[in-house]
Short mmCIF file of C-alpha atoms and ligand atoms in Angstrom, two decimals:
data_model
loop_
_atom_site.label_atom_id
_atom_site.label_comp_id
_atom_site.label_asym_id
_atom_site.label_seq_id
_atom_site.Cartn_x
_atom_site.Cartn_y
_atom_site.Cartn_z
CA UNK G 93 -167.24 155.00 28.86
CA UNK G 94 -167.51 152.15 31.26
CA UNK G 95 -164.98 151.46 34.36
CA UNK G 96 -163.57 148.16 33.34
CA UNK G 97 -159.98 148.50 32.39
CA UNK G 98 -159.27 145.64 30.09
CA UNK G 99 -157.06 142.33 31.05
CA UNK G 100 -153.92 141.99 29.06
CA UNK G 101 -151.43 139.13 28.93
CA UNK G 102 -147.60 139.19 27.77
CA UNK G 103 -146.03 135.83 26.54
CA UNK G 104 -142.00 136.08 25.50
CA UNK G 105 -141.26 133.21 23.68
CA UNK G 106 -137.63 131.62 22.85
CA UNK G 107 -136.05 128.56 24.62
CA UNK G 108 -133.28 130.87 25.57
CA UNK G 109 -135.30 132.74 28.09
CA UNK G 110 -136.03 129.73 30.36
CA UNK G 111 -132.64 128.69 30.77
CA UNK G 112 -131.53 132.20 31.93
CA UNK G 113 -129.04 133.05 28.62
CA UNK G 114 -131.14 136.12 27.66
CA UNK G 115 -133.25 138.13 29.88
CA UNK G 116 -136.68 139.20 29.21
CA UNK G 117 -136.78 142.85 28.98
CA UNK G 118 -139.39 142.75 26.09
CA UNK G 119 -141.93 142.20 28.75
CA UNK G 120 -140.38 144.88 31.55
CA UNK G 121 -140.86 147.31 28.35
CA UNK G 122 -145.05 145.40 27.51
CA UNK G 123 -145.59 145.98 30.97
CA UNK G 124 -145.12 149.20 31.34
CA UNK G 125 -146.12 150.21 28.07
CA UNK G 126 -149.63 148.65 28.07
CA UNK G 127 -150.12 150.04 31.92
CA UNK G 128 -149.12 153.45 31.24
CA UNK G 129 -151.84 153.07 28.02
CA UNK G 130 -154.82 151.90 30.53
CA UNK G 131 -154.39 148.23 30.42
CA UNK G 132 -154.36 145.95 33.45
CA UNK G 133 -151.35 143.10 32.82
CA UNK G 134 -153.12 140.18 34.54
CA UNK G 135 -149.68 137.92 33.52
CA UNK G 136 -146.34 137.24 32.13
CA UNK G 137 -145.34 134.05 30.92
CA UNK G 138 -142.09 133.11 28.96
CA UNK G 139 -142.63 129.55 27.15
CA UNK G 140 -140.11 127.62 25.28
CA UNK G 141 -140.13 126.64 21.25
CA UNK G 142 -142.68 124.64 21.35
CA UNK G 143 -145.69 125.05 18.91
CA UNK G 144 -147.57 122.72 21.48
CA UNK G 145 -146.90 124.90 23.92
CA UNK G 146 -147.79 127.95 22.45
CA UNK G 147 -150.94 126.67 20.91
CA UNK G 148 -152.30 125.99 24.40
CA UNK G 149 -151.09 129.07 25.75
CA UNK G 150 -152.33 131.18 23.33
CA UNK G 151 -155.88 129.38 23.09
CA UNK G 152 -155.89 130.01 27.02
CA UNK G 153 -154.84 134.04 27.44
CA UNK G 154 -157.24 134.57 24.03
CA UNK G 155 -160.33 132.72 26.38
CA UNK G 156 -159.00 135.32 29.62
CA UNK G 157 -157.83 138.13 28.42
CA UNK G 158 -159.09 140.95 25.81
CA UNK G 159 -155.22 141.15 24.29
CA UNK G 160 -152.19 138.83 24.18
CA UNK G 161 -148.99 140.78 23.14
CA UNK G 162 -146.63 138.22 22.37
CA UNK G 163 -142.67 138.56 21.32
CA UNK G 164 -140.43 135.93 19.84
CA UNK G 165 -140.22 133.23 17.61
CA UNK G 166 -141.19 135.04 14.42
CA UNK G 167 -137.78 134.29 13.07
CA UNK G 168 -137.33 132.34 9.45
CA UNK G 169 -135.56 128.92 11.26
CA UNK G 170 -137.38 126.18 12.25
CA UNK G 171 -137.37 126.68 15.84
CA UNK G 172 -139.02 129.64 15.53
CA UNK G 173 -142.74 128.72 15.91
CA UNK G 174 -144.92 131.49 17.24
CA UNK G 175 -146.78 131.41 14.00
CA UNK G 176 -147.62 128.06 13.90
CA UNK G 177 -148.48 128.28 17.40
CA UNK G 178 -151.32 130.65 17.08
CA UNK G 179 -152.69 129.09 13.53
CA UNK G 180 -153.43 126.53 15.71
CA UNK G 181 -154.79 127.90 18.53
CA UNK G 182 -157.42 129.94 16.24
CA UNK G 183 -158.08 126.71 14.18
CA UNK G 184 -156.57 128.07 10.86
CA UNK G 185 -153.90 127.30 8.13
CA UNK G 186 -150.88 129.02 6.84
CA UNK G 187 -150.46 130.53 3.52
CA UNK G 188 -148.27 132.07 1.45
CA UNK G 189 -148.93 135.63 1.07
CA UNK G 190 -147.97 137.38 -2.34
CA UNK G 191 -147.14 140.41 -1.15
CA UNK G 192 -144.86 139.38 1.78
CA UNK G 193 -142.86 136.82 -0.83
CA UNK G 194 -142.56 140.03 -2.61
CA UNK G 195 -141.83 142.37 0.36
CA UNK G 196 -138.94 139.89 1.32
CA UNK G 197 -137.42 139.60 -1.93
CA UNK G 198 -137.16 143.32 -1.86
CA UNK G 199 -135.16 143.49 1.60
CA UNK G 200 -133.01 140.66 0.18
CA UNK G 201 -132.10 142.12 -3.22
CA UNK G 202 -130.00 144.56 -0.55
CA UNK G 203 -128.18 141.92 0.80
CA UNK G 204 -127.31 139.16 -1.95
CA UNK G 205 -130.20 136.38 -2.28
CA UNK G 206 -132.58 135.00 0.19
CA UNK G 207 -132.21 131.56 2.19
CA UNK G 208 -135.61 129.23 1.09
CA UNK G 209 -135.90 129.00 4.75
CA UNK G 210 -136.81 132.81 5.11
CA UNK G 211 -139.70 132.04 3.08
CA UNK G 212 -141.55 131.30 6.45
CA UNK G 213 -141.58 134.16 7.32
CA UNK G 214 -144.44 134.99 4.26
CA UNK G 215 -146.59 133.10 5.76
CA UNK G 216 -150.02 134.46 7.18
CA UNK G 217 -153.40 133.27 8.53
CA UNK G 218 -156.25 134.81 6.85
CA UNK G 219 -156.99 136.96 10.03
CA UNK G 220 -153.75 138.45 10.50
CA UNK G 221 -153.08 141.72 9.46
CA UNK G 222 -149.46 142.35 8.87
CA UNK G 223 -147.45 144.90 10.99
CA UNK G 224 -144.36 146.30 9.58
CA UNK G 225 -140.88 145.76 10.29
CA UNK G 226 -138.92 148.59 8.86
CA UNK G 227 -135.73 147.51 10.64
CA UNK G 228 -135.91 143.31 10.22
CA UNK G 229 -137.18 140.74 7.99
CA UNK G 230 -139.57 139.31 10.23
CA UNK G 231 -143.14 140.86 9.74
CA UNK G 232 -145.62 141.18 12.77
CA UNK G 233 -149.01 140.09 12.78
CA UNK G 234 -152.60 141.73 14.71
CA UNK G 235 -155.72 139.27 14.91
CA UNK G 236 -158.50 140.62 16.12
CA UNK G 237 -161.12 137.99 16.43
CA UNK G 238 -164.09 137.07 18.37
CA UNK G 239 -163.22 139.77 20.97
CA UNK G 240 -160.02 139.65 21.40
CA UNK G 241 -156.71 140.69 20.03
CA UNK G 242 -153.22 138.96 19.51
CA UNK G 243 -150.40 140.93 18.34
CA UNK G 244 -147.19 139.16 17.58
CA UNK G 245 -143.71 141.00 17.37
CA UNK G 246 -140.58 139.91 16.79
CA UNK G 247 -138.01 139.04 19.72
CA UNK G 248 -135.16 141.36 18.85
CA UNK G 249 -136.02 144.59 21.14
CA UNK G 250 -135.41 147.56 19.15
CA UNK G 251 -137.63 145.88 16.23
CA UNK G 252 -140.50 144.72 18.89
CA UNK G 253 -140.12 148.60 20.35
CA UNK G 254 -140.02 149.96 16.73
CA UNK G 255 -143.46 147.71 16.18
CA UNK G 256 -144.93 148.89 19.37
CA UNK G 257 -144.27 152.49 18.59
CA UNK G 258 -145.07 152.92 15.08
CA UNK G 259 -147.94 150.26 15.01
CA UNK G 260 -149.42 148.63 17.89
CA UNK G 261 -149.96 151.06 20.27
CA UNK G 262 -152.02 153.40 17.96
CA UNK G 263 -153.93 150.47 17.17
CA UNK G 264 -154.31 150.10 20.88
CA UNK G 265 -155.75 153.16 21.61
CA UNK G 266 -158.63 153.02 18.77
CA UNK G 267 -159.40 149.68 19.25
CA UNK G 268 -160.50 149.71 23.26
CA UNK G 269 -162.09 152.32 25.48
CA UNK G 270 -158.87 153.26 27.58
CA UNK G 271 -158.04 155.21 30.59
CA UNK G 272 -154.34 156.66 30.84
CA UNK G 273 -152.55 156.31 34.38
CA UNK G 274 -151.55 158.93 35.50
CA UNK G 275 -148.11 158.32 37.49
CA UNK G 276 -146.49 160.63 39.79
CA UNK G 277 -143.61 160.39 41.71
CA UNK G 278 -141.46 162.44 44.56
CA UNK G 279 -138.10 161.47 45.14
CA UNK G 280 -136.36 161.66 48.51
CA UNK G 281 -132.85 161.12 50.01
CA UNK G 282 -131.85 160.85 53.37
CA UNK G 283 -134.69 158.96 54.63
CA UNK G 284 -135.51 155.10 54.92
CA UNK G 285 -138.65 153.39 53.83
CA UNK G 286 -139.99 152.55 57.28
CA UNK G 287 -138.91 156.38 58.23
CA UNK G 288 -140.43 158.03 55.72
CA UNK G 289 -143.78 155.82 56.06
CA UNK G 290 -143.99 157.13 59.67
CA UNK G 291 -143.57 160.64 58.27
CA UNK G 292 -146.14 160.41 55.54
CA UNK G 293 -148.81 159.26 58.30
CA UNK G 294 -152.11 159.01 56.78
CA UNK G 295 -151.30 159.67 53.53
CA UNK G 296 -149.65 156.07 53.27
CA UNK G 297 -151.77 154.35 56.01
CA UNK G 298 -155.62 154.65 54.70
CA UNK G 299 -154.91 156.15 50.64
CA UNK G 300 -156.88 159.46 51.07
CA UNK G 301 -159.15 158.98 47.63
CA UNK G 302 -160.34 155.57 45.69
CA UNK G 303 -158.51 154.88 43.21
CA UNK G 304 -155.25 156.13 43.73
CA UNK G 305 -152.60 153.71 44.75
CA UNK G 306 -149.41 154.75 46.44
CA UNK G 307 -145.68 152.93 46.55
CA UNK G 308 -142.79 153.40 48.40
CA UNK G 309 -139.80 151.96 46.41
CA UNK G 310 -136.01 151.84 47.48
CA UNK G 311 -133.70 152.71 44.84
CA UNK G 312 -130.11 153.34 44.69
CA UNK G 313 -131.18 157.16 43.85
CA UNK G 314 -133.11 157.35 47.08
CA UNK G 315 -136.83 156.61 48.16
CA UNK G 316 -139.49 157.33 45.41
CA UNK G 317 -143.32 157.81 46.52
CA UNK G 318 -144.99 156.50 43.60
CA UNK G 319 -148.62 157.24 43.10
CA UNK G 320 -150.77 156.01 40.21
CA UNK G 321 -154.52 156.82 39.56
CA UNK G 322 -157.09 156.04 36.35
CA UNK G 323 -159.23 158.51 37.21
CA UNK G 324 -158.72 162.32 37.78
CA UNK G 325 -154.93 163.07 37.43
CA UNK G 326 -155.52 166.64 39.57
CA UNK G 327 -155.96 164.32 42.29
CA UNK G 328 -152.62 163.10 42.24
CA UNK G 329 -150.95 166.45 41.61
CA UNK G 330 -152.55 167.31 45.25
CA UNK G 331 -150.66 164.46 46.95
CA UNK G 332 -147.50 165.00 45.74
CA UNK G 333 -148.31 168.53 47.04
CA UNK G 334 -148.44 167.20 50.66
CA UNK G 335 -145.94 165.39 50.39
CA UNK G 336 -143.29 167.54 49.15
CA UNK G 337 -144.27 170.13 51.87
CA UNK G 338 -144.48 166.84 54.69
CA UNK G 339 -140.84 165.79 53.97
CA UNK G 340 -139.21 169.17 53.14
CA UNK G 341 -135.87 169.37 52.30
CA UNK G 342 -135.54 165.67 51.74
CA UNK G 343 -137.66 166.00 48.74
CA UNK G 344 -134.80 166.63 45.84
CA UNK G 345 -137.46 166.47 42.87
CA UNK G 346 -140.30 164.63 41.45
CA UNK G 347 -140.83 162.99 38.44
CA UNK G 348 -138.14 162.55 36.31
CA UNK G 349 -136.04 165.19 38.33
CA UNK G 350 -132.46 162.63 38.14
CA UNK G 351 -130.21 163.17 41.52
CA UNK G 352 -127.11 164.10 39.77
CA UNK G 353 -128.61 166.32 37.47
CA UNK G 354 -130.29 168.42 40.48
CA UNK G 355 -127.24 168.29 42.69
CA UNK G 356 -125.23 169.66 39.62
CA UNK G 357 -127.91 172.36 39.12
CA UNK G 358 -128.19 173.73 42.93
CA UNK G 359 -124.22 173.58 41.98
CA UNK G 360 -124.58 175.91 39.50
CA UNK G 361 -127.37 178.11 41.38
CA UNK G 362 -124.61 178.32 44.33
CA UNK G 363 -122.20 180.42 41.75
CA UNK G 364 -119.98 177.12 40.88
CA UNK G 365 -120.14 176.29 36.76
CA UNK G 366 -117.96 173.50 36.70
CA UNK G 367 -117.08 170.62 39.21
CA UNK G 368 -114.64 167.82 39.51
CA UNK G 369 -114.29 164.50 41.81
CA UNK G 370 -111.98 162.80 43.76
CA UNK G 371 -112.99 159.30 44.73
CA UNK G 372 -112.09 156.49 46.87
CA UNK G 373 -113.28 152.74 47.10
CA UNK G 374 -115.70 153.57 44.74
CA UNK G 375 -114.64 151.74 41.68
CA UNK G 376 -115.75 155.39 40.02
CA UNK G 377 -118.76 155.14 40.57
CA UNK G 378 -119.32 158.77 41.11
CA UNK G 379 -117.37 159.55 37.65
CA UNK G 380 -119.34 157.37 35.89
CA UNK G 381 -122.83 158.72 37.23
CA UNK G 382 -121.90 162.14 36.57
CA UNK G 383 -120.94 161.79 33.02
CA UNK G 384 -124.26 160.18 32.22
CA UNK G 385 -125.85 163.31 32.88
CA UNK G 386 -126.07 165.62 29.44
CA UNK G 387 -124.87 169.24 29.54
CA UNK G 388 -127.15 171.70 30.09
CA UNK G 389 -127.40 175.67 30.86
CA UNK G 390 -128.20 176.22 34.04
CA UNK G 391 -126.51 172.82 35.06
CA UNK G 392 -122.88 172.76 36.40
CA UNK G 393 -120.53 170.79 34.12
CA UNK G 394 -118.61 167.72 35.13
CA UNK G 395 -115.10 168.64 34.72
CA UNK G 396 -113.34 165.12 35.52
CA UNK G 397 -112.86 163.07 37.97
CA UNK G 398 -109.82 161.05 39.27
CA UNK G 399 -110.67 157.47 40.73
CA UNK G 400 -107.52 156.53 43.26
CA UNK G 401 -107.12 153.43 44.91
CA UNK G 402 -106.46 154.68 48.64
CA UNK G 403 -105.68 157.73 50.23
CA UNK G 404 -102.21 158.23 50.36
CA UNK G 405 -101.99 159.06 46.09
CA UNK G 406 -101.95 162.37 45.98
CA UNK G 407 -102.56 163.87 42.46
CA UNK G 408 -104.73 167.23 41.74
CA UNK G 409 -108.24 166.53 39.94
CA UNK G 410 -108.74 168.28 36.70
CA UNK G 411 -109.23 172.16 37.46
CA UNK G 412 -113.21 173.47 38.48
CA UNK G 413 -115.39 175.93 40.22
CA UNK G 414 -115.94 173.26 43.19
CA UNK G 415 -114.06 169.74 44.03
CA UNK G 416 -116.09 167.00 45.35
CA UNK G 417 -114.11 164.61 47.59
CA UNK G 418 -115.77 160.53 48.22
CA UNK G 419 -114.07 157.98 50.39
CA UNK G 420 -115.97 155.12 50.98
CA UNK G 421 -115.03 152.58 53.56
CA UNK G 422 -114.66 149.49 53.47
CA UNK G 423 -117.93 147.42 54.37
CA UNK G 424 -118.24 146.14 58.13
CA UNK G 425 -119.08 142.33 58.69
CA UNK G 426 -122.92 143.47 59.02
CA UNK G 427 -122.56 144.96 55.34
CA UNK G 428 -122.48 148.62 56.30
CA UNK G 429 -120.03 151.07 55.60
CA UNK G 430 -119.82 154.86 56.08
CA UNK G 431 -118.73 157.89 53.64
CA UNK G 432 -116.65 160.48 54.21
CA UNK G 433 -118.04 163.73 51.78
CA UNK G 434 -116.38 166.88 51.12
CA UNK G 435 -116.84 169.89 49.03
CA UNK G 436 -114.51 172.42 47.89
CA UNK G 437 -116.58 175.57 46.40
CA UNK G 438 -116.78 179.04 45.85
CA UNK G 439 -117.33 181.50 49.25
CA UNK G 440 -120.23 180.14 51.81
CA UNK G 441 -120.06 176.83 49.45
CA UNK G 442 -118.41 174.32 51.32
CA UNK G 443 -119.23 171.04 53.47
CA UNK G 444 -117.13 168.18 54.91
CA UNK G 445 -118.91 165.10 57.00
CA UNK G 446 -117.94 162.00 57.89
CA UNK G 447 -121.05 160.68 58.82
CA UNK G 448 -122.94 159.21 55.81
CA UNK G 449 -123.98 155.92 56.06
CA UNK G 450 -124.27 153.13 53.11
CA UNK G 451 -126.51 150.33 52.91
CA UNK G 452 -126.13 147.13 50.55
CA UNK G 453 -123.39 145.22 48.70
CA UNK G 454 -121.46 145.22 45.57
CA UNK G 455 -121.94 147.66 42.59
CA UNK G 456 -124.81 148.54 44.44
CA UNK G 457 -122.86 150.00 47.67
CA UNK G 458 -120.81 151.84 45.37
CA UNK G 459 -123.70 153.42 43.07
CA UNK G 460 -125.33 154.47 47.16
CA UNK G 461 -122.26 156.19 48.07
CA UNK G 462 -122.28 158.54 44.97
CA UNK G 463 -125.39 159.11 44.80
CA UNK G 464 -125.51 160.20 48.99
CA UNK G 465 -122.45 162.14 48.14
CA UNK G 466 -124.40 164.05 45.24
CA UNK G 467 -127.31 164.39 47.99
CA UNK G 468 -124.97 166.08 50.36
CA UNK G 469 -123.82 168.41 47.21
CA UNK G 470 -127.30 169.43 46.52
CA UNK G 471 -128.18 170.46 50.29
CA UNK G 472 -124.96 171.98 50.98
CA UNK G 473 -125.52 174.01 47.73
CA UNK G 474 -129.36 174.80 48.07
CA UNK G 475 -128.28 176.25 51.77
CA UNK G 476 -125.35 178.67 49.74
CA UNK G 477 -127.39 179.44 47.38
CA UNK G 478 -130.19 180.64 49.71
CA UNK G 479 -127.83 182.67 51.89
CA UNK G 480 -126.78 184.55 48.59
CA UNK G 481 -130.19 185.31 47.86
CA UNK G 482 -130.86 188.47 48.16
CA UNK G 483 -134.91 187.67 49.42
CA UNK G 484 -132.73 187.10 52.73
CA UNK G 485 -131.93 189.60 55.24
CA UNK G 486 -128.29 190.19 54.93
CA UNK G 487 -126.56 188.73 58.44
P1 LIG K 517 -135.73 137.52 14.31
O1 LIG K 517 -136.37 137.29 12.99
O2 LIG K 517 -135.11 138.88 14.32
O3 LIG K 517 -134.84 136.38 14.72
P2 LIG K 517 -137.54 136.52 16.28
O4 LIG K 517 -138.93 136.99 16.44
O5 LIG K 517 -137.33 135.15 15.80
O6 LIG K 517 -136.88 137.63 15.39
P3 LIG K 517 -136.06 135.53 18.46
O7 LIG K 517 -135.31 134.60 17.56
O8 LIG K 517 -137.03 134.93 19.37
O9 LIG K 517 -136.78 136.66 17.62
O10 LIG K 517 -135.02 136.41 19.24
C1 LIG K 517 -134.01 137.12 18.60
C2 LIG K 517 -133.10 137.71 19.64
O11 LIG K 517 -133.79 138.76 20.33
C3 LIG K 517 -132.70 136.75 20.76
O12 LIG K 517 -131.53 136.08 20.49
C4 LIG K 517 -132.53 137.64 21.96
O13 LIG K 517 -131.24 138.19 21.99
C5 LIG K 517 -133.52 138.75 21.71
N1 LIG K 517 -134.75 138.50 22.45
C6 LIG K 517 -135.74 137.66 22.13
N2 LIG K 517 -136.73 137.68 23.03
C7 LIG K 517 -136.36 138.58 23.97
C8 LIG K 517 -136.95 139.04 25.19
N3 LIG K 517 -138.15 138.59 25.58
N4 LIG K 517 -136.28 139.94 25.92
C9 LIG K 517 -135.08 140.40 25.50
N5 LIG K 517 -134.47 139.99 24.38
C10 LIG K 517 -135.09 139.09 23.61
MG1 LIG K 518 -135.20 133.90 15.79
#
């Protein structure tokens, strides 16, 4: 086992991506994908149509890099060129292969008979092996030659993701000596970046152990401390540790712990099953984040939730255990507006502020305000719900 974690390169191919029509989310998915698996993505690159082009690029990330994972252009028209592309960049010719003609004509006979055109779409260097498609026409291809690899999927994402899953990452893992990352995160509300920096101290200033990097990310679901190591995972598990017991009750979760999901659970803790929502200048955003989140025991249920366009409508929202009122402000000149949070619950569960402040712009302001509005749910229910306990001494 050596330390080297090996380069990998993603090219999206397809005109359409360099003019902005479709965005490239094949290689948000590669990049994560082949990380999380123990690569290190030295590059992204999206190139146009162009077998030119592609030959070059292809010749190049083959000379630096020990796998290109390429999407795109493996369609049967004749601007799709990816194949070509790479036949030339290894120096070899296209052929017809027998049992793709024959694997085509098969997937065809479904659907009446099959354009000439899609005939391209057989065709295969002698180093390719051929990666299935279950769910399109156009076939994948894995080269591995002179030390490095080239996989080619197509550039519609649930067949590249279908490929990956089913073919190329299992491949992947036999092929090269790998080393997992190991990713964990704690998620905070209530704090900003520079803020919780300051709290963290040390931890964030000098990274306690080699190897381990650390990240602190803004998101609309509150700051996430990201850390990521190759090595020893246990190492990790220690830091989140410390830092769930440096930032206390701003911590809501780690991991995949979602916001609305633990507010609706401390809900539930706190003796309310069901809750609905009354909102304000939101555009429902708080409706709409709440019934993303599946039902679960243990989890209170969204109920409903009435979006109104001011104040002065008065209508009742649908019938629950707790009501959760949001009215958010209009934005000041400097872009910041404040929330005004309230909470209609069972005995001791109860909260009303006027004080939350919102950050940002757009969808974005909106998405903030319902999501500090769920924060506020969560503490004002963790507090009920440890006042109930019985662990307490009564008052
Ligand atoms: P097919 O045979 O299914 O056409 P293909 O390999 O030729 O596969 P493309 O023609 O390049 O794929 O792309 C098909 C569609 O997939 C595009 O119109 C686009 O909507 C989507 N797509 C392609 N590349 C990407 C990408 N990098 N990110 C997101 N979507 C993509
Ligand atoms: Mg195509």
């Amino acid at each position: 086992v050596t330390d080297a974690v090996p380069r990998a390169e993603i090219v999206s191919v397809g005109s359409e991506l360099l003019t902005g029509a479709t965005v490239d989310t094949n290689a948000a998915f590669l990049a994560g994908e082949l990380t999380r698996l123990g690569f290190e993505v030295a590059g992204v690159r999206q190139l146009a149509d162009d077998r030119r082009v592609l030959a070059t690029a292809f010749a190049e990330a083959r000379a630096r890099s020990a796998l290109v994972v390429v999407s795109g252009g493996l369609g049967p028209t004749h601007d799709d060129l990816t194949r070509e592309g790479l036949a030339d960049a290894l120096g070899e010719s296209l052929a017809e292969d027998p049992a793709l003609v024959e694997r085509l004509r098969k997937r065809f006979r479904a659907y009446g008979p099959m354009p000439a055109t899609n005939l391209r779409q057989a065709l295969r260097i002698a180093s390719a092996q051929v990666l299935e498609n279950p769910i399109g026409s156009a076939p994948g291809w894995w080269v591995d030659r002179d030390d490095s690899v080239v996989a080619l999927l197509p550039g519609v994402p649930s067949e590249m993701r279908r490929m990956w899953t089913d073919a190329v990452s299992v491949r992947l893992t036999s092929r090269f000596d790998l080393r997992p990352l190991h990713v964990r995160t704690v998620r905070t509300f209530g704090l900003g970046e520079s803020m919780l920096a300051e709290r963290l101290g040390e931890l964030v200033a000098t990274p306690p152990r080699r190897g381990v990097t650390i990240g602190i990310y803004a998101r609309d679901d509150g700051v996430h401390v990201r850390f990521e190591t190759r090595a020893d995972g246990s190492v990790v598990d220690a830091l989140v540790e410390r830092v769930r017991s440096l930032l206390g009750d701003d911590v809501y979760g780690t991991d995949h712990d979602e916001l609305p999901r633990v507010a609706l659970a401390a809900l539930a803790q706190a003796g309310a099953a069901s809750v609905s929502t009354v909102e304000v200048g939101t555009d429902g955003a708080l409706a709409a984040i709440l019934a993303g989140v599946p039902a679960e025991d243990g989890v209170a249920r969204f109920a409903g939730g009435l979006v109104l366009a001011d104040t002065s409508a008065v209508s009742a929202p649908p019938p629950a255990d707790a009501v959760l009122r949001l009215v958010l402000q209009p934005a000041s000149d400097s872009g910041r507006s404040r929330a005004e949070v309230s909470l209609d619950g069972p005995p001791s569960l109860s909260l009303t502020t006027d004080r939350v402040r919102i950050h940002g712009s757009g969808p974005q302001r909106l998405r903030r305000s319902a999501f500090a509005a769920l924060d506020q749910v969560r503490r004002a229910a963790v507090e009920s719900a440890a006042s109930r306990s019985p662990h307490r001494a009564p008052l």
